[in-house]
Coordinates of N, CA and C in Angstrom, one line a residue:
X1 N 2.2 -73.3 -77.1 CA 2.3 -73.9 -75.7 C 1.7 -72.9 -74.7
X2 N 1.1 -73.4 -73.4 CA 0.8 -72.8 -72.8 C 1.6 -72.2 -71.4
X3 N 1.4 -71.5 -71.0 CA 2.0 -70.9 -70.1 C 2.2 -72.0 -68.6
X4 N 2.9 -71.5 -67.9 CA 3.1 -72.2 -66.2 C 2.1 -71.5 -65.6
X5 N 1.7 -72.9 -64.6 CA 1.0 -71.9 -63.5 C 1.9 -70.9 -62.8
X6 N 3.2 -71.6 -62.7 CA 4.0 -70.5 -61.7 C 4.7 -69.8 -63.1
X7 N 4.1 -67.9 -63.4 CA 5.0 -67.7 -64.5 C 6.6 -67.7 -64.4
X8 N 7.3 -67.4 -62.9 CA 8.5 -68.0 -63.4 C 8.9 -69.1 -63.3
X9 N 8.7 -70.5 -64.0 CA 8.9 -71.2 -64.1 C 8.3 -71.6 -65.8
X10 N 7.7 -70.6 -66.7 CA 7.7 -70.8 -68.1 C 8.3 -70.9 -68.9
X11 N 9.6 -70.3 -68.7 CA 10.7 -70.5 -69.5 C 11.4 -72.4 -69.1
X12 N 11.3 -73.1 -68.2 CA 11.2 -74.1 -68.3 C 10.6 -74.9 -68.5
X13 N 9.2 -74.6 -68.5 CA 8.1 -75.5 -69.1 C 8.6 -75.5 -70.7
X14 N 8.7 -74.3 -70.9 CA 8.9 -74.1 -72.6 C 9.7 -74.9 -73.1
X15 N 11.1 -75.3 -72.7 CA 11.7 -75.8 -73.0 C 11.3 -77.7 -72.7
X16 N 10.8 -77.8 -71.6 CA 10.4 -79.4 -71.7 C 9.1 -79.8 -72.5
X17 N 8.4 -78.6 -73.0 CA 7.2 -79.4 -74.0 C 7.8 -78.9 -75.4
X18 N 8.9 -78.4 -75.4 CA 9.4 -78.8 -76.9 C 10.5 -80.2 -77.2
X19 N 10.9 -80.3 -75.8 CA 11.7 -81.2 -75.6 C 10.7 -82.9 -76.2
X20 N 9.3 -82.6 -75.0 CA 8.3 -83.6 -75.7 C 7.7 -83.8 -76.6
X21 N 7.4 -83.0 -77.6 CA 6.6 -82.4 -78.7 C 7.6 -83.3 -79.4
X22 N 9.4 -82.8 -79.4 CA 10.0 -83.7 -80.7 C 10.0 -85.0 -80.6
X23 N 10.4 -85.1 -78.8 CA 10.9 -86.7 -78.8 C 9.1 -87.6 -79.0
X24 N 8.0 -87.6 -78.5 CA 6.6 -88.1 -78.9 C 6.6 -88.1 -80.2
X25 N 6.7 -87.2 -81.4 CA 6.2 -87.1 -82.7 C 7.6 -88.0 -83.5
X26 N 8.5 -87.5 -83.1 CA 9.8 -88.0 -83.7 C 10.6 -89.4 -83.0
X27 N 10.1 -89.8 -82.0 CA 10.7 -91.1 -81.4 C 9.4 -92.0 -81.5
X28 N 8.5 -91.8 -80.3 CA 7.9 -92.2 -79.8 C 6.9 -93.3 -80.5
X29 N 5.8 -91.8 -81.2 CA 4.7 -92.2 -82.2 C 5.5 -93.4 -83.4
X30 N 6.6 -93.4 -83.6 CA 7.1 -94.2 -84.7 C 7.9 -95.5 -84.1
X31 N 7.5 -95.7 -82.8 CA 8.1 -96.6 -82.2 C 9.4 -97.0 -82.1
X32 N 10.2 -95.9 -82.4 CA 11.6 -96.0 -81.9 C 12.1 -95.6 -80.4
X33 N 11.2 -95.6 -79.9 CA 11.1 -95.3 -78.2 C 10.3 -95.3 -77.2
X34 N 10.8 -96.5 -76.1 CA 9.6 -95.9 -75.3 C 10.0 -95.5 -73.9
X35 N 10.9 -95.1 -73.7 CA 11.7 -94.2 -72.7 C 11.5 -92.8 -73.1
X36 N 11.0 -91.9 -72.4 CA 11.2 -90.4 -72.3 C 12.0 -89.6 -71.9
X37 N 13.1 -89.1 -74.0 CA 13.5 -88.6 -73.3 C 14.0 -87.4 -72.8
X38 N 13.1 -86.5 -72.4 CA 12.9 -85.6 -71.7 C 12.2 -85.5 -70.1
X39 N 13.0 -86.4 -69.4 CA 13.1 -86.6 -68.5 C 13.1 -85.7 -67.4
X40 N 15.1 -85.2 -67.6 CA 15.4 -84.3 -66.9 C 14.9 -83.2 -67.0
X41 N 14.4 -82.5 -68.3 CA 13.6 -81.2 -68.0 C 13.0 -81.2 -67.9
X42 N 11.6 -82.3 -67.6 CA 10.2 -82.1 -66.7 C 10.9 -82.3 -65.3
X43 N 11.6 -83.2 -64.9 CA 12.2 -82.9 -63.4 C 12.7 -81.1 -62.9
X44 N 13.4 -80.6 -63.9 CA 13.6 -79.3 -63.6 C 12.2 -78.5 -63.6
X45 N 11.2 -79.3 -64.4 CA 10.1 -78.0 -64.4 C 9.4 -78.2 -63.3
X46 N 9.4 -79.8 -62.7 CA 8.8 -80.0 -61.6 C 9.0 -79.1 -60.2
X47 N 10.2 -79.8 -60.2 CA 11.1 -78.8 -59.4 C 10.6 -77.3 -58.7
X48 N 10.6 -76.9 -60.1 CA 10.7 -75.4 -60.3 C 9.1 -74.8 -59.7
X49 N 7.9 -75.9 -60.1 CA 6.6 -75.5 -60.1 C 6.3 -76.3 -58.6
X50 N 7.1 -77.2 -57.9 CA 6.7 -77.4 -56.4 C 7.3 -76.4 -55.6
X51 N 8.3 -75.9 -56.0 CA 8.9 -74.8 -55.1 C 7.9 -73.1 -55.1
X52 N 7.2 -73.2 -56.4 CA 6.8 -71.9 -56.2 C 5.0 -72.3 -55.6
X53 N 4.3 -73.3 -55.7 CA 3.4 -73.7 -55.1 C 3.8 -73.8 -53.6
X54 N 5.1 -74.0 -53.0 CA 5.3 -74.0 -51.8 C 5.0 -72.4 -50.9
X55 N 5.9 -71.3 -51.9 CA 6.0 -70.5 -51.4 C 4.8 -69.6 -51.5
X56 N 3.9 -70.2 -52.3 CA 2.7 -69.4 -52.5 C 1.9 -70.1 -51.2
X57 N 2.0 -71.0 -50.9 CA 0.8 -71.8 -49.5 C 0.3 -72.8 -50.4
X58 N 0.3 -73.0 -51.5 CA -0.5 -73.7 -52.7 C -0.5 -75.5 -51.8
X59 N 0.8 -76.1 -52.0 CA 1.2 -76.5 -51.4 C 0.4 -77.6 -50.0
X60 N 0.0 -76.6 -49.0 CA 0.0 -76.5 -47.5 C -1.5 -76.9 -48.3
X61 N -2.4 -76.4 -48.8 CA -3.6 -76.0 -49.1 C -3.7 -77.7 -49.5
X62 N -3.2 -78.3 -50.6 CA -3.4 -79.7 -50.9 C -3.4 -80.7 -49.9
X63 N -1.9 -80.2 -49.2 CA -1.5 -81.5 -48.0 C -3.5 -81.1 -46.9
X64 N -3.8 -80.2 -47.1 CA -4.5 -80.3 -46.2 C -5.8 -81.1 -46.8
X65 N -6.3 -80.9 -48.1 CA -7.2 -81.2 -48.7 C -7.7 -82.5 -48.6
X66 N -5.9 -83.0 -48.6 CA -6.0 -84.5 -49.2 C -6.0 -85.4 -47.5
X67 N -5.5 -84.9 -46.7 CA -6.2 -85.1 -45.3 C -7.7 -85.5 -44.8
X68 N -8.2 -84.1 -45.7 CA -9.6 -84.7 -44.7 C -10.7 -85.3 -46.0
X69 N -10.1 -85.7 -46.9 CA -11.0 -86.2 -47.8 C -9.6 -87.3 -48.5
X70 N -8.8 -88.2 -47.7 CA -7.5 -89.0 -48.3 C -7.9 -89.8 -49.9
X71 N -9.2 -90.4 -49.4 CA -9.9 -91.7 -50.9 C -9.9 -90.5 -52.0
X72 N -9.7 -89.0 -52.5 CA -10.2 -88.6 -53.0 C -9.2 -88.8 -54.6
X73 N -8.6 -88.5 -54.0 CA -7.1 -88.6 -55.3 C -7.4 -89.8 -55.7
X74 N -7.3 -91.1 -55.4 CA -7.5 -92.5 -55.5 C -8.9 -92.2 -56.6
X75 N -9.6 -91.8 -56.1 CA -11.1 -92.0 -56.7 C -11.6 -91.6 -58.2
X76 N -10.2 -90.1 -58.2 CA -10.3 -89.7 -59.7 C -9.4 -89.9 -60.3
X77 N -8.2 -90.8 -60.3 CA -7.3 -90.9 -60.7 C -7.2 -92.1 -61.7
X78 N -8.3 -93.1 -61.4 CA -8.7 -93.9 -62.3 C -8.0 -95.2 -61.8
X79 N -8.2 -94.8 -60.1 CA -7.6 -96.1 -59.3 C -8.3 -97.4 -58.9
X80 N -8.5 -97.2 -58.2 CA -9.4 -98.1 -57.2 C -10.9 -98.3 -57.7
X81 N -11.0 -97.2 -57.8 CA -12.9 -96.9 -58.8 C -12.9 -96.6 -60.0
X82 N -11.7 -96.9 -60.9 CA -11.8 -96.7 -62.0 C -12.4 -94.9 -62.4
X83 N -12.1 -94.0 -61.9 CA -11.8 -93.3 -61.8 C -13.5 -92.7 -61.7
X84 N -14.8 -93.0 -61.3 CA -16.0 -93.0 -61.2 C -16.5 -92.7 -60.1
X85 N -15.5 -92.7 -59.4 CA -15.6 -92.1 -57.9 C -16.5 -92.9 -56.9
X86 N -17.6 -93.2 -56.0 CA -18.1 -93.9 -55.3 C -19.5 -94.2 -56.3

């Protein structure tokens, strides 16, 4: 596995990509589920990795990005343009 952007928040990443590694290979791929469920510990890892993007400016830096270029997210996300951009 790989590391967090925010290192302290690795030890909970760690724990939600083994959480998905079993439930994908052992639920999922075999069609006994299509609920994920490791839910709650990507919500903790989320959590954990918007708070430290916050305190870093990381954050502040996106909200501003996505301001003066808004269509941009949309464009690569494989929205509106099929993800091909203009």
């Amino acid at each position: 596995m790989s590391s967090s952007l925010a290192p302290e928040c690795s030890e909970v990443k760690e724990r939600y990509d083994q959480c998905f590694i079993k439930w994908y290979s052992e639920k999922y791929l075999r069609g006994e589920s299509s609920t994920d469920d490791c839910k709650a510990q990507f919500k903790l890892y989320q959590d954990c990795l918007n708070k430290a993007l916050k305190e870093k400016g990381i954050t502040k830096m996106l909200d501003e990005a996505r301001k003066s270029n808004p269509d941009f997210d949309r464009d690569t996300s494989g929205g509106a343009t099929g993800g091909k951009g203009r």
